[in-house]
PDB file of C-alpha atoms in Angstrom:
ATOM      1  CA  MET Z   1      39.739  72.546 -12.608  1.00 54.00           C
ATOM      2  CA  LEU Z   2      37.757  70.731  -9.591  1.00 54.00           C
ATOM      3  CA  VAL Z   3      37.415  67.665 -11.597  1.00 55.00           C
ATOM      4  CA  ALA Z   4      41.027  67.384 -12.430  1.00 58.00           C
ATOM      5  CA  ARG Z   5      42.151  68.044  -8.655  1.00 61.00           C
ATOM      6  CA  LEU Z   6      39.654  65.387  -7.854  1.00 56.00           C
ATOM      7  CA  LYS Z   7      41.117  62.685 -10.381  1.00 58.00           C
ATOM      8  CA  ALA Z   8      44.555  63.816  -9.169  1.00 61.00           C
ATOM      9  CA  ALA Z   9      43.949  63.286  -5.524  1.00 67.00           C
ATOM     10  CA  PRO Z  10      45.046  59.966  -3.530  1.00 73.00           C
ATOM     11  CA  THR Z  11      42.090  57.297  -3.469  1.00 70.00           C
ATOM     12  CA  ALA Z  12      42.620  57.296   0.273  1.00 73.00           C
ATOM     13  CA  ALA Z  13      42.009  61.050   0.535  1.00 78.00           C
ATOM     14  CA  TRP Z  14      38.747  61.132  -1.302  1.00 70.00           C
ATOM     15  CA  VAL Z  15      37.347  58.071   0.224  1.00 76.00           C
ATOM     16  CA  TRP Z  16      38.029  59.442   3.679  1.00 76.00           C
ATOM     17  CA  ALA Z  17      36.606  62.594   2.870  1.00 82.00           C
ATOM     18  CA  PHE Z  18      33.311  61.002   1.647  1.00 79.00           C
ATOM     19  CA  THR Z  19      33.115  58.662   4.748  1.00 81.00           C
ATOM     20  CA  VAL Z  20      33.358  61.625   7.171  1.00 84.00           C
ATOM     21  CA  TYR Z  21      30.901  63.661   4.790  1.00 84.00           C
ATOM     22  CA  SER Z  22      28.383  60.928   4.703  1.00 85.00           C
ATOM     23  CA  TRP Z  23      28.680  59.668   8.436  1.00 81.00           C
ATOM     24  CA  GLY Z  24      28.248  63.299   9.653  1.00 87.00           C
ATOM     25  CA  MET Z  25      25.294  64.202   7.258  1.00 87.00           C
ATOM     26  CA  THR Z  26      23.650  61.083   7.846  1.00 86.00           C
ATOM     27  CA  THR Z  27      24.208  61.277  11.719  1.00 87.00           C
ATOM     28  CA  VAL Z  28      22.664  64.866  11.794  1.00 89.00           C
ATOM     29  CA  SER Z  29      19.668  63.694   9.805  1.00 88.00           C
ATOM     30  CA  ALA Z  30      18.936  60.682  11.828  1.00 86.00           C
ATOM     31  CA  ALA Z  31      19.368  62.561  15.047  1.00 86.00           C
ATOM     32  CA  TRP Z  32      16.825  65.074  13.843  1.00 86.00           C
ATOM     33  CA  PHE Z  33      14.336  62.043  13.185  1.00 83.00           C
ATOM     34  CA  ALA Z  34      15.316  60.391  16.292  1.00 82.00           C
ATOM     35  CA  ARG Z  35      14.314  63.323  18.546  1.00 83.00           C
ATOM     36  CA  ARG Z  36      10.783  63.431  16.860  1.00 82.00           C
ATOM     37  CA  PHE Z  37      10.534  59.684  17.281  1.00 77.00           C
ATOM     38  CA  ALA Z  38      11.330  60.083  21.004  1.00 76.00           C
ATOM     39  CA  ALA Z  39       8.771  63.236  21.388  1.00 78.00           C
ATOM     40  CA  GLY Z  40       6.141  60.823  19.965  1.00 76.00           C
ATOM     41  CA  ARG Z  41       6.631  58.239  22.672  1.00 72.00           C
ATOM     42  CA  GLY Z  42       6.374  61.140  25.124  1.00 75.00           C
ATOM     43  CA  GLU Z  43      10.063  61.204  25.890  1.00 75.00           C
ATOM     44  CA  THR Z  44      12.356  64.282  25.630  1.00 76.00           C
ATOM     45  CA  LEU Z  45      15.780  63.644  24.162  1.00 79.00           C
ATOM     46  CA  GLY Z  46      18.702  66.299  24.023  1.00 85.00           C
ATOM     47  CA  VAL Z  47      20.593  67.645  20.933  1.00 87.00           C
ATOM     48  CA  ALA Z  48      23.827  65.722  22.143  1.00 88.00           C
ATOM     49  CA  ALA Z  49      21.982  62.606  23.234  1.00 87.00           C
ATOM     50  CA  SER Z  50      20.294  62.028  19.941  1.00 88.00           C
ATOM     51  CA  LEU Z  51      23.698  62.950  17.916  1.00 90.00           C
ATOM     52  CA  ALA Z  52      25.616  60.368  20.281  1.00 90.00           C
ATOM     53  CA  TRP Z  53      22.681  57.654  19.575  1.00 87.00           C
ATOM     54  CA  GLN Z  54      22.632  58.041  15.750  1.00 90.00           C
ATOM     55  CA  GLY Z  55      26.606  58.710  15.670  1.00 90.00           C
ATOM     56  CA  ALA Z  56      27.190  55.314  17.531  1.00 91.00           C
ATOM     57  CA  ILE Z  57      24.802  53.552  15.059  1.00 91.00           C
ATOM     58  CA  TYR Z  58      26.511  54.613  11.985  1.00 89.00           C
ATOM     59  CA  ALA Z  59      30.035  54.352  13.444  1.00 90.00           C
ATOM     60  CA  ALA Z  60      29.497  50.702  13.876  1.00 90.00           C
ATOM     61  CA  TRP Z  61      29.456  50.556  10.062  1.00 90.00           C
ATOM     62  CA  LEU Z  62      33.254  51.391  10.081  1.00 89.00           C
ATOM     63  CA  PRO Z  63      34.097  47.730  10.352  1.00 91.00           C
ATOM     64  CA  ALA Z  64      31.845  46.649   7.670  1.00 92.00           C
ATOM     65  CA  ALA Z  65      33.424  49.313   5.441  1.00 90.00           C
ATOM     66  CA  ALA Z  66      37.024  47.690   6.223  1.00 90.00           C
ATOM     67  CA  VAL Z  67      35.502  44.110   5.459  1.00 93.00           C
ATOM     68  CA  VAL Z  68      34.482  45.333   2.000  1.00 93.00           C
ATOM     69  CA  TRP Z  69      37.926  47.013   1.257  1.00 89.00           C
ATOM     70  CA  LEU Z  70      39.551  44.021   2.211  1.00 92.00           C
ATOM     71  CA  VAL Z  71      37.538  41.845   0.210  1.00 94.00           C
ATOM     72  CA  LEU Z  72      38.128  44.011  -3.096  1.00 90.00           C
ATOM     73  CA  ARG Z  73      41.549  44.122  -2.411  1.00 86.00           C
ATOM     74  CA  ARG Z  74      41.754  40.589  -2.307  1.00 88.00           C
ATOM     75  CA  PHE Z  75      39.666  39.760  -5.286  1.00 89.00           C
ATOM     76  CA  GLY Z  76      39.485  42.616  -7.403  1.00 83.00           C
ATOM     77  CA  ALA Z  77      36.693  44.916  -8.678  1.00 82.00           C
ATOM     78  CA  GLY Z  78      35.110  42.612 -11.147  1.00 83.00           C
ATOM     79  CA  LEU Z  79      32.956  39.829 -10.864  1.00 88.00           C
ATOM     80  CA  LYS Z  80      34.526  37.820  -8.329  1.00 91.00           C
ATOM     81  CA  GLY Z  81      35.039  41.101  -6.169  1.00 91.00           C
ATOM     82  CA  VAL Z  82      31.263  42.019  -6.282  1.00 91.00           C
ATOM     83  CA  ALA Z  83      30.257  38.207  -5.693  1.00 93.00           C
ATOM     84  CA  ALA Z  84      32.484  38.121  -2.575  1.00 94.00           C
ATOM     85  CA  SER Z  85      31.435  41.478  -1.192  1.00 94.00           C
ATOM     86  CA  PHE Z  86      27.884  40.445  -1.354  1.00 91.00           C
ATOM     87  CA  ALA Z  87      28.592  36.934   0.130  1.00 94.00           C
ATOM     88  CA  ALA Z  88      30.190  38.841   2.957  1.00 95.00           C
ATOM     89  CA  GLY Z  89      27.249  40.916   3.066  1.00 94.00           C
ATOM     90  CA  LEU Z  90      25.087  37.713   4.133  1.00 95.00           C
ATOM     91  CA  ALA Z  91      27.102  37.893   7.564  1.00 95.00           C
ATOM     92  CA  VAL Z  92      27.705  41.632   7.920  1.00 95.00           C
ATOM     93  CA  VAL Z  93      23.925  42.834   7.274  1.00 95.00           C
ATOM     94  CA  PRO Z  94      22.551  40.828  10.098  1.00 94.00           C
ATOM     95  CA  LEU Z  95      25.359  41.835  12.516  1.00 94.00           C
ATOM     96  CA  GLU Z  96      25.035  45.326  11.859  1.00 93.00           C
ATOM     97  CA  ALA Z  97      21.196  45.173  12.162  1.00 93.00           C
ATOM     98  CA  ILE Z  98      21.717  43.469  15.681  1.00 95.00           C
ATOM     99  CA  ALA Z  99      24.122  46.043  16.640  1.00 93.00           C
ATOM    100  CA  SER Z 100      21.902  49.043  15.546  1.00 91.00           C
ATOM    101  CA  SER Z 101      19.116  47.575  17.286  1.00 91.00           C
ATOM    102  CA  LEU Z 102      21.062  46.827  20.970  1.00 91.00           C
ATOM    103  CA  ILE Z 103      21.945  50.635  20.581  1.00 90.00           C
ATOM    104  CA  ASP Z 104      18.469  51.562  20.051  1.00 86.00           C
ATOM    105  CA  ARG Z 105      17.543  49.694  23.113  1.00 86.00           C
ATOM    106  CA  ALA Z 106      20.095  51.043  25.244  1.00 84.00           C
ATOM    107  CA  MET Z 107      18.876  54.623  24.328  1.00 81.00           C
ATOM    108  CA  LEU Z 108      15.011  53.873  24.577  1.00 76.00           C
ATOM    109  CA  ARG Z 109      15.380  51.568  27.517  1.00 71.00           C
ATOM    110  CA  GLY Z 110      13.701  48.552  26.370  1.00 70.00           C
ATOM    111  CA  GLY Z 111      11.799  47.282  23.150  1.00 71.00           C
ATOM    112  CA  ASP Z 112      11.391  44.100  21.114  1.00 81.00           C
ATOM    113  CA  LEU Z 113      15.016  43.135  19.945  1.00 84.00           C
ATOM    114  CA  TRP Z 114      14.349  40.871  17.237  1.00 86.00           C
ATOM    115  CA  GLY Z 115      11.241  43.087  15.877  1.00 87.00           C
ATOM    116  CA  ALA Z 116      13.852  46.058  15.811  1.00 86.00           C
ATOM    117  CA  VAL Z 117      16.238  43.819  14.091  1.00 91.00           C
ATOM    118  CA  LEU Z 118      14.023  43.095  11.196  1.00 90.00           C
ATOM    119  CA  GLY Z 119      12.821  46.595  10.935  1.00 89.00           C
ATOM    120  CA  ARG Z 120      16.540  47.730  10.646  1.00 89.00           C
ATOM    121  CA  ALA Z 121      17.355  45.062   8.004  1.00 92.00           C
ATOM    122  CA  PRO Z 122      16.186  46.848   4.778  1.00 92.00           C
ATOM    123  CA  VAL Z 123      18.027  50.013   5.994  1.00 89.00           C
ATOM    124  CA  CYS Z 124      21.055  47.951   6.726  1.00 92.00           C
ATOM    125  CA  ILE Z 125      20.824  46.287   3.073  1.00 94.00           C
ATOM    126  CA  LEU Z 126      20.900  49.681   1.549  1.00 91.00           C
ATOM    127  CA  LEU Z 127      23.824  50.946   3.332  1.00 91.00           C
ATOM    128  CA  TYR Z 128      26.034  47.764   2.885  1.00 94.00           C
ATOM    129  CA  SER Z 129      25.112  48.194  -1.113  1.00 93.00           C
ATOM    130  CA  ALA Z 130      26.065  51.848  -0.922  1.00 90.00           C
ATOM    131  CA  ILE Z 131      29.494  50.824   0.955  1.00 91.00           C
ATOM    132  CA  VAL Z 132      30.213  48.209  -1.677  1.00 93.00           C
ATOM    133  CA  ALA Z 133      29.703  50.792  -4.434  1.00 91.00           C
ATOM    134  CA  VAL Z 134      31.938  53.101  -3.082  1.00 89.00           C
ATOM    135  CA  GLY Z 135      34.455  50.416  -2.418  1.00 89.00           C
ATOM    136  CA  LEU Z 136      34.064  49.722  -6.107  1.00 90.00           C
ATOM    137  CA  ALA Z 137      34.572  53.178  -7.250  1.00 87.00           C
ATOM    138  CA  ALA Z 138      37.542  53.398  -4.882  1.00 85.00           C
ATOM    139  CA  VAL Z 139      39.463  50.499  -6.373  1.00 85.00           C
ATOM    140  CA  HIS Z 140      38.680  51.822 -10.072  1.00 82.00           C
ATOM    141  CA  HIS Z 141      39.982  55.213  -9.191  1.00 78.00           C
ATOM    142  CA  ARG Z 142      43.232  53.500  -7.705  1.00 80.00           C
ATOM    143  CA  ARG Z 143      43.715  51.399 -10.623  1.00 78.00           C
ATOM    144  CA  ALA Z 144      42.932  54.570 -12.929  1.00 77.00           C
ATOM    145  CA  ALA Z 145      45.719  56.362 -11.204  1.00 78.00           C
ATOM    146  CA  GLU Z 146      48.336  53.651 -11.320  1.00 76.00           C
ATOM    147  CA  ALA Z 147      47.520  53.360 -15.046  1.00 75.00           C
ATOM    148  CA  ARG Z 148      48.120  57.008 -15.514  1.00 77.00           C
ATOM    149  CA  GLY Z 149      51.541  56.584 -13.760  1.00 77.00           C
ATOM    150  CA  ARG Z 150      52.416  53.528 -15.958  1.00 74.00           C
ATOM    151  CA  ASN Z 151      51.387  55.267 -19.068  1.00 76.00           C
ATOM    152  CA  ALA Z 152      53.728  58.373 -18.145  1.00 78.00           C
ATOM    153  CA  LEU Z 153      56.601  56.078 -17.786  1.00 75.00           C
ATOM    154  CA  LEU Z 154      55.814  54.383 -20.931  1.00 74.00           C
ATOM    155  CA  GLU Z 155      55.881  57.642 -22.806  1.00 77.00           C
ATOM    156  CA  ALA Z 156      58.847  58.919 -21.495  1.00 76.00           C
ATOM    157  CA  ALA Z 157      60.534  55.715 -22.472  1.00 71.00           C
ATOM    158  CA  LEU Z 158      59.087  56.097 -25.900  1.00 72.00           C
ATOM    159  CA  ALA Z 159      60.249  59.773 -26.075  1.00 75.00           C
ATOM    160  CA  GLN Z 160      63.855  58.511 -24.944  1.00 72.00           C
ATOM    161  CA  ALA Z 161      63.957  56.028 -27.461  1.00 68.00           C
ATOM    162  CA  ARG Z 162      62.924  58.422 -30.279  1.00 71.00           C
ATOM    163  CA  THR Z 163      66.062  60.841 -29.145  1.00 73.00           C
ATOM    164  CA  VAL Z 164      68.673  58.002 -28.968  1.00 66.00           C
ATOM    165  CA  ALA Z 165      71.433  58.998 -31.595  1.00 56.00           C
ATOM    166  CA  ALA Z 166      72.133  56.741 -34.368  1.00 60.00           C
ATOM    167  CA  PRO Z 167      75.778  55.600 -34.235  1.00 62.00           C
ATOM    168  CA  PRO Z 168      78.302  56.735 -36.836  1.00 59.00           C
ATOM    169  CA  ARG Z 169      78.178  53.315 -38.592  1.00 62.00           C
ATOM    170  CA  PRO Z 170      74.558  51.972 -38.221  1.00 67.00           C
ATOM    171  CA  GLU Z 171      74.642  48.033 -37.287  1.00 81.00           C
ATOM    172  CA  ARG Z 172      73.190  45.878 -39.834  1.00 87.00           C
ATOM    173  CA  LEU Z 173      71.527  42.248 -39.669  1.00 90.00           C
ATOM    174  CA  MET Z 174      71.907  39.970 -42.603  1.00 91.00           C
ATOM    175  CA  VAL Z 175      68.302  38.731 -42.893  1.00 92.00           C
ATOM    176  CA  MET Z 176      66.910  35.952 -45.199  1.00 91.00           C
ATOM    177  CA  SER Z 177      64.235  36.942 -47.254  1.00 87.00           C
ATOM    178  CA  GLY Z 178      63.318  33.927 -49.610  1.00 83.00           C
ATOM    179  CA  SER Z 179      66.438  32.836 -51.108  1.00 84.00           C
ATOM    180  CA  ARG Z 180      68.164  36.212 -50.651  1.00 89.00           C
ATOM    181  CA  ARG Z 181      70.189  37.889 -47.771  1.00 91.00           C
ATOM    182  CA  ILE Z 182      69.286  41.150 -47.030  1.00 90.00           C
ATOM    183  CA  PRO Z 183      70.932  43.809 -44.974  1.00 91.00           C
ATOM    184  CA  VAL Z 184      68.776  45.540 -42.748  1.00 91.00           C
ATOM    185  CA  ASP Z 185      69.575  48.583 -40.294  1.00 90.00           C
ATOM    186  CA  ILE Z 186      68.576  47.723 -36.862  1.00 89.00           C
ATOM    187  CA  ALA Z 187      67.166  51.303 -36.332  1.00 87.00           C
ATOM    188  CA  ALA Z 188      64.764  50.339 -39.191  1.00 90.00           C
ATOM    189  CA  VAL Z 189      63.452  47.268 -37.330  1.00 93.00           C
ATOM    190  CA  GLU Z 190      59.978  47.748 -35.834  1.00 94.00           C
ATOM    191  CA  TRP Z 191      59.846  44.634 -34.046  1.00 94.00           C
ATOM    192  CA  PHE Z 192      61.290  40.849 -33.831  1.00 94.00           C
ATOM    193  CA  GLY Z 193      59.197  37.866 -33.294  1.00 93.00           C
ATOM    194  CA  ALA Z 194      60.330  34.583 -32.043  1.00 91.00           C
ATOM    195  CA  ALA Z 195      59.972  31.538 -34.336  1.00 88.00           C
ATOM    196  CA  ASP Z 196      61.511  28.525 -33.176  1.00 84.00           C
ATOM    197  CA  ASN Z 197      65.260  28.539 -33.700  1.00 85.00           C
ATOM    198  CA  TYR Z 198      64.741  31.754 -35.952  1.00 91.00           C
ATOM    199  CA  VAL Z 199      64.100  35.376 -35.368  1.00 93.00           C
ATOM    200  CA  VAL Z 200      61.222  36.981 -37.663  1.00 94.00           C
ATOM    201  CA  VAL Z 201      62.387  40.748 -38.281  1.00 94.00           C
ATOM    202  CA  HIS Z 202      59.767  43.123 -39.188  1.00 94.00           C
ATOM    203  CA  TRP Z 203      60.659  46.250 -41.078  1.00 92.00           C
ATOM    204  CA  ALA Z 204      59.348  48.851 -43.531  1.00 87.00           C
ATOM    205  CA  GLY Z 205      56.259  46.651 -44.251  1.00 86.00           C
ATOM    206  CA  ARG Z 206      58.602  43.441 -44.871  1.00 90.00           C
ATOM    207  CA  GLU Z 207      59.841  40.838 -43.083  1.00 92.00           C
ATOM    208  CA  GLY Z 208      62.687  38.013 -42.883  1.00 92.00           C
ATOM    209  CA  LEU Z 209      64.326  35.409 -40.900  1.00 93.00           C
ATOM    210  CA  LEU Z 210      67.308  35.743 -38.768  1.00 92.00           C
ATOM    211  CA  ARG Z 211      68.950  32.496 -36.889  1.00 90.00           C
ATOM    212  CA  ALA Z 212      69.144  33.724 -33.578  1.00 90.00           C
ATOM    213  CA  THR Z 213      67.330  33.431 -30.265  1.00 90.00           C
ATOM    214  CA  LEU Z 214      65.373  36.460 -29.193  1.00 90.00           C
ATOM    215  CA  GLN Z 215      67.242  36.316 -26.009  1.00 89.00           C
ATOM    216  CA  SER Z 216      70.663  36.815 -27.665  1.00 89.00           C
ATOM    217  CA  LEU Z 217      69.529  39.395 -29.828  1.00 89.00           C
ATOM    218  CA  GLU Z 218      68.073  41.343 -27.080  1.00 88.00           C
ATOM    219  CA  ALA Z 219      71.513  41.259 -24.927  1.00 88.00           C
ATOM    220  CA  ARG Z 220      73.164  42.900 -28.257  1.00 87.00           C
ATOM    221  CA  LEU Z 221      70.369  45.655 -28.518  1.00 88.00           C
ATOM    222  CA  ASP Z 222      70.176  49.232 -27.167  1.00 84.00           C
ATOM    223  CA  PRO Z 223      68.125  48.769 -24.020  1.00 82.00           C
ATOM    224  CA  ARG Z 224      66.898  52.341 -24.491  1.00 78.00           C
ATOM    225  CA  GLN Z 225      65.495  51.638 -27.916  1.00 82.00           C
ATOM    226  CA  PHE Z 226      64.215  47.825 -27.865  1.00 87.00           C
ATOM    227  CA  ALA Z 227      62.300  46.173 -25.068  1.00 85.00           C
ATOM    228  CA  ARG Z 228      60.614  43.119 -24.629  1.00 88.00           C
ATOM    229  CA  ALA Z 229      56.884  43.174 -25.210  1.00 86.00           C
ATOM    230  CA  HIS Z 230      56.275  39.299 -24.636  1.00 86.00           C
ATOM    231  CA  ARG Z 231      58.390  36.320 -24.075  1.00 87.00           C
ATOM    232  CA  SER Z 232      57.995  36.034 -27.915  1.00 90.00           C
ATOM    233  CA  SER Z 233      58.417  39.689 -29.280  1.00 91.00           C
ATOM    234  CA  LEU Z 234      60.909  42.418 -28.870  1.00 92.00           C
ATOM    235  CA  VAL Z 235      59.777  45.921 -29.885  1.00 91.00           C
ATOM    236  CA  ASN Z 236      61.594  48.858 -31.153  1.00 89.00           C
ATOM    237  CA  LEU Z 237      60.004  51.819 -28.771  1.00 85.00           C
ATOM    238  CA  ALA Z 238      61.352  54.614 -31.489  1.00 85.00           C
ATOM    239  CA  HIS Z 239      58.602  53.046 -34.016  1.00 89.00           C
ATOM    240  CA  VAL Z 240      55.789  52.960 -31.211  1.00 86.00           C
ATOM    241  CA  ARG Z 241      53.203  55.587 -32.474  1.00 86.00           C
ATOM    242  CA  GLU Z 242      50.246  55.030 -29.931  1.00 85.00           C
ATOM    243  CA  ALA Z 243      50.131  52.890 -26.520  1.00 81.00           C
ATOM    244  CA  GLN Z 244      46.614  51.799 -25.487  1.00 83.00           C
ATOM    245  CA  PRO Z 245      46.047  50.470 -22.018  1.00 79.00           C
ATOM    246  CA  LEU Z 246      43.784  47.332 -21.914  1.00 80.00           C
ATOM    247  CA  SER Z 247      41.511  46.096 -19.275  1.00 71.00           C
ATOM    248  CA  ASP Z 248      43.861  43.170 -18.000  1.00 73.00           C
ATOM    249  CA  GLY Z 249      46.689  45.609 -17.437  1.00 72.00           C
ATOM    250  CA  SER Z 250      48.612  44.968 -20.518  1.00 81.00           C
ATOM    251  CA  TRP Z 251      49.367  47.762 -23.479  1.00 83.00           C
ATOM    252  CA  ARG Z 252      48.668  47.369 -27.110  1.00 87.00           C
ATOM    253  CA  LEU Z 253      51.416  49.042 -28.981  1.00 87.00           C
ATOM    254  CA  THR Z 254      50.557  50.488 -32.532  1.00 90.00           C
ATOM    255  CA  LEU Z 255      53.681  50.778 -34.676  1.00 90.00           C
ATOM    256  CA  ALA Z 256      54.514  53.262 -37.567  1.00 86.00           C
ATOM    257  CA  SER Z 257      53.424  50.565 -40.310  1.00 88.00           C
ATOM    258  CA  GLY Z 258      50.131  49.838 -38.492  1.00 90.00           C
ATOM    259  CA  ALA Z 259      51.099  46.720 -37.070  1.00 90.00           C
ATOM    260  CA  GLU Z 260      50.075  45.720 -33.376  1.00 91.00           C
ATOM    261  CA  VAL Z 261      51.918  44.354 -30.750  1.00 90.00           C
ATOM    262  CA  VAL Z 262      50.587  43.533 -27.283  1.00 88.00           C
ATOM    263  CA  THR Z 263      52.548  43.805 -24.328  1.00 85.00           C
ATOM    264  CA  SER Z 264      52.080  41.265 -21.744  1.00 82.00           C
ATOM    265  CA  ARG Z 265      51.544  42.322 -18.009  1.00 78.00           C
ATOM    266  CA  THR Z 266      54.672  40.293 -16.801  1.00 80.00           C
ATOM    267  CA  TYR Z 267      56.812  42.223 -19.433  1.00 80.00           C
ATOM    268  CA  ARG Z 268      55.101  45.539 -18.795  1.00 76.00           C
ATOM    269  CA  GLU Z 269      56.172  45.331 -14.996  1.00 74.00           C
ATOM    270  CA  ALA Z 270      59.683  44.394 -15.945  1.00 72.00           C
ATOM    271  CA  LEU Z 271      59.853  47.502 -18.272  1.00 70.00           C
ATOM    272  CA  LEU Z 272      58.533  49.956 -15.645  1.00 69.00           C
ATOM    273  CA  GLU Z 273      60.809  48.555 -13.253  1.00 68.00           C
ATOM    274  CA  ARG Z 274      63.664  49.275 -15.494  1.00 63.00           C
ATOM    275  CA  LEU Z 275      62.473  52.591 -16.301  1.00 58.00           C
ATOM    276  CA  GLU Z 276      62.191  53.345 -12.496  1.00 56.00           C
ATOM    277  CA  GLY Z 277      65.900  52.375 -12.189  1.00 51.00           C
ATOM    278  CA  ARG Z 278      64.938  49.325  -9.959  1.00 46.00           C
ATOM    279  CA  PRO Z 279      67.304  46.376 -10.016  1.00 46.00           C
TER     280      PRO Z 279
END
């Protein structure tokens, strides 16, 4: 139940929850060590002062988190996004180390700044790596949520296509198969494929040619049943038995005969817009 609720939660909600929790727990833990460190130097540091000290240090990482999020939104969560994130880290990590060291100097009243920067660098590298990891998880979570929404729409379209009532007199196509012309009910067609000035008609494990363009054929077919899967293919949604999302955002449609047709990302978006009633 808890896992299902976490999956259903908006990406921003669990990212903010994790950020607040991490900042709070890290601040409290670091404040405890800060008080012990101050005591070792013969200084007395109150609870409020230690919390303010460490809270300021870790609050300074919020801009770094924003940088990572913007980079991942721009380049994605693939290899480019990871490379861009760590390239940005070459500037972010030293700046965070300097910021933390300046806050340390303000609280401890002096000290070797550049020695403190070097001492802070390993921790800053670990923190930045953790932020990148959380950012990657957030991007994947967001994409998974979007994919679930798209798949739900597709399933709704498939269900609608299967319930479309057949006309009293089913329309037929005169399809060329070898030297013969065969009448084929449109409802029996699984998919159409473009082939120069012809359309290849696939039905019941057979195929034949129709002298037409895919565009003209699409204009005369019921849009509740037939949808473009690619610029060169038109699929009867009533014959789709399985829709599998692919890593690039497209779908692999498995038809009743076992044939597979890939829906390109461009036509997937067009189909979703139509299902949502957008112009």
